[in-house]
Amino acid sequence: MSNYFDIVASRMKNMLTRISANDADFEDLCERHASLTSDIRRLNPREDPAEAQRDEDLRKRRAALEQEMLAIMQANVRV
């Protein structure tokens, strides 16, 4: 089963690399996504209500970035 994931991951990585080479804005979206993900991982929302709200806010921002990224990826899919 992991072989299937390896093939898909390789194809996705190639697509992301190709898109980033042609679209600097996409690379910026990827950097912002990585930064938000890192921030989310540092939070402890189960024990701190303030962090729970921040976690939710960051996840919403990340989801919005993912929507932008997916739209760009869909527009750049080779058939």
Coordinates of N, CA and C in Angstrom, one line a residue:
M1 N 0.8 -1.2 0.0 CA 0.0 0.0 0.0 C 0.9 1.3 0.0
S2 N 1.9 1.3 0.8 CA 2.8 2.5 0.8 C 3.4 2.8 -0.6
N3 N 3.5 1.8 -1.4 CA 4.0 2.0 -2.8 C 3.1 2.9 -3.5
Y4 N 1.8 2.8 -3.3 CA 0.8 3.7 -4.0 C 1.0 5.1 -3.5
F5 N 1.2 5.2 -2.2 CA 1.4 6.6 -1.6 C 2.7 7.2 -2.1
D6 N 3.7 6.4 -2.3 CA 5.0 6.9 -2.8 C 4.8 7.4 -4.2
I7 N 4.1 6.7 -5.0 CA 3.9 7.1 -6.4 C 3.1 8.4 -6.4
V8 N 2.0 8.5 -5.7 CA 1.2 9.7 -5.6 C 2.0 10.9 -5.0
A9 N 2.7 10.6 -4.0 CA 3.5 11.7 -3.4 C 4.6 12.2 -4.3
S10 N 5.2 11.3 -5.1 CA 6.2 11.8 -6.1 C 5.5 12.6 -7.2
R11 N 4.4 12.2 -7.6 CA 3.7 13.0 -8.7 C 3.3 14.4 -8.1
M12 N 2.8 14.4 -6.9 CA 2.4 15.6 -6.3 C 3.5 16.6 -6.1
K13 N 4.7 16.0 -5.6 CA 5.9 16.8 -5.4 C 6.3 17.4 -6.8
N14 N 6.3 16.6 -7.8 CA 6.7 17.1 -9.1 C 5.8 18.3 -9.6
M15 N 4.5 18.1 -9.3 CA 3.5 19.1 -9.7 C 3.7 20.4 -8.9
L16 N 3.9 20.3 -7.6 CA 4.2 21.4 -6.8 C 5.4 22.2 -7.2
T17 N 6.5 21.4 -7.5 CA 7.7 22.0 -7.9 C 7.5 22.8 -9.2
R18 N 6.8 22.2 -10.2 CA 6.5 22.8 -11.5 C 5.7 24.1 -11.3
I19 N 4.7 24.0 -10.5 CA 3.9 25.2 -10.2 C 4.7 26.3 -9.6
S20 N 5.4 26.0 -8.5 CA 6.3 27.0 -7.8 C 7.3 27.6 -8.7
A21 N 7.8 26.9 -9.7 CA 8.8 27.5 -10.6 C 8.1 28.5 -11.5
N22 N 6.8 28.4 -11.8 CA 6.1 29.3 -12.7 C 5.3 30.3 -12.0
D23 N 5.1 30.2 -10.7 CA 4.2 31.1 -10.0 C 4.7 31.4 -8.6
A24 N 5.4 32.5 -8.4 CA 6.0 32.9 -7.2 C 4.9 33.1 -6.1
D25 N 3.7 33.4 -6.4 CA 2.7 33.6 -5.4 C 2.3 32.2 -4.8
F26 N 2.4 31.2 -5.6 CA 2.1 29.8 -5.1 C 3.2 29.4 -4.1
E27 N 4.4 29.7 -4.3 CA 5.5 29.4 -3.4 C 5.3 30.2 -2.1
D28 N 4.8 31.4 -2.2 CA 4.5 32.2 -1.0 C 3.4 31.6 -0.2
L29 N 2.3 31.1 -0.9 CA 1.2 30.4 -0.2 C 1.8 29.1 0.5
C30 N 2.7 28.4 -0.1 CA 3.3 27.2 0.5 C 4.0 27.6 1.8
E31 N 4.8 28.7 1.7 CA 5.6 29.1 2.9 C 4.6 29.5 4.0
R32 N 3.6 30.3 3.7 CA 2.6 30.7 4.7 C 1.9 29.5 5.3
H33 N 1.6 28.5 4.5 CA 0.9 27.3 5.0 C 1.8 26.5 5.9
A34 N 3.1 26.4 5.6 CA 4.1 25.7 6.5 C 4.2 26.5 7.8
S35 N 4.2 27.8 7.7 CA 4.4 28.6 8.9 C 3.1 28.4 9.8
L36 N 2.0 28.5 9.3 CA 0.7 28.3 10.1 C 0.7 26.9 10.7
T37 N 1.1 25.9 9.9 CA 1.1 24.5 10.4 C 2.1 24.4 11.6
S38 N 3.2 25.0 11.5 CA 4.2 25.0 12.6 C 3.6 25.7 13.8
D39 N 3.0 26.8 13.6 CA 2.3 27.5 14.8 C 1.3 26.7 15.4
I40 N 0.5 26.0 14.6 CA -0.6 25.1 15.1 C 0.0 24.0 16.0
R41 N 1.1 23.4 15.5 CA 1.7 22.3 16.2 C 2.3 22.7 17.6
R42 N 2.6 23.9 17.7 CA 3.2 24.4 19.0 C 2.1 24.7 20.0
L43 N 0.9 24.8 19.6 CA -0.2 25.2 20.6 C -0.7 23.9 21.3
N44 N -1.3 24.2 22.5 CA -1.8 23.1 23.3 C -3.3 23.5 23.6
P45 N -4.2 23.3 22.6 CA -5.6 23.8 22.8 C -6.4 23.1 23.8
R46 N -6.0 21.9 24.1 CA -6.8 21.1 25.1 C -6.7 21.6 26.5
E47 N -5.6 22.2 26.8 CA -5.3 22.7 28.2 C -5.5 24.2 28.4
D48 N -5.5 24.9 27.3 CA -5.5 26.4 27.5 C -6.6 27.0 26.5
P49 N -7.6 27.5 27.1 CA -8.7 28.1 26.3 C -8.3 29.2 25.3
A50 N -7.4 30.0 25.7 CA -6.9 31.0 24.8 C -6.2 30.4 23.6
E51 N -5.4 29.3 23.9 CA -4.7 28.7 22.8 C -5.7 27.9 21.9
A52 N -6.8 27.5 22.5 CA -7.9 26.8 21.7 C -8.5 27.7 20.7
Q53 N -8.7 29.0 21.1 CA -9.2 30.0 20.2 C -8.2 30.3 19.1
R54 N -7.0 30.5 19.5 CA -5.9 30.7 18.5 C -5.8 29.6 17.6
D55 N -5.8 28.3 18.1 CA -5.7 27.1 17.2 C -6.8 27.2 16.2
E56 N -8.0 27.5 16.6 CA -9.2 27.5 15.7 C -9.0 28.6 14.6
D57 N -8.5 29.7 15.0 CA -8.3 30.8 14.1 C -7.2 30.5 13.1
L58 N -6.1 29.9 13.6 CA -5.0 29.5 12.7 C -5.5 28.4 11.7
R59 N -6.3 27.5 12.2 CA -6.8 26.4 11.3 C -7.7 26.9 10.2
K60 N -8.5 27.9 10.5 CA -9.3 28.6 9.5 C -8.5 29.3 8.5
R61 N -7.5 30.0 8.9 CA -6.6 30.7 8.0 C -5.9 29.7 7.1
R62 N -5.4 28.6 7.7 CA -4.7 27.5 6.9 C -5.7 26.9 5.9
A63 N -6.9 26.7 6.3 CA -7.9 26.1 5.3 C -8.2 27.0 4.2
A64 N -8.2 28.3 4.4 CA -8.4 29.3 3.3 C -7.2 29.3 2.4
L65 N -6.0 29.2 2.9 CA -4.8 29.0 2.1 C -4.9 27.8 1.2
E66 N -5.3 26.7 1.9 CA -5.4 25.4 1.1 C -6.4 25.5 0.0
Q67 N -7.5 26.3 0.2 CA -8.4 26.4 -0.9 C -7.8 27.2 -2.1
E68 N -7.0 28.2 -1.8 CA -6.3 28.9 -2.8 C -5.3 28.0 -3.5
M69 N -4.5 27.3 -2.7 CA -3.5 26.4 -3.3 C -4.2 25.3 -4.2
L70 N -5.3 24.7 -3.7 CA -6.0 23.7 -4.5 C -6.5 24.3 -5.8
A71 N -7.0 25.5 -5.8 CA -7.5 26.1 -7.1 C -6.3 26.3 -8.1
I72 N -5.2 26.7 -7.6 CA -4.0 26.9 -8.4 C -3.6 25.5 -9.0
M73 N -3.5 24.5 -8.1 CA -3.1 23.2 -8.5 C -4.1 22.6 -9.6
Q74 N -5.4 22.8 -9.4 CA -6.4 22.3 -10.3 C -6.2 23.0 -11.7
A75 N -5.9 24.3 -11.7 CA -5.6 25.0 -12.9 C -4.4 24.6 -13.6
N76 N -3.5 23.9 -12.9 CA -2.2 23.5 -13.5 C -2.0 22.0 -13.7
V77 N -3.1 21.3 -13.6 CA -3.0 19.8 -13.7 C -2.8 19.5 -15.2
R78 N -1.8 18.7 -15.5 CA -1.6 18.2 -16.8 C -2.4 16.9 -17.0
V79 N -3.0 16.8 -18.2 CA -3.8 15.6 -18.5 C -3.0 14.8 -19.4

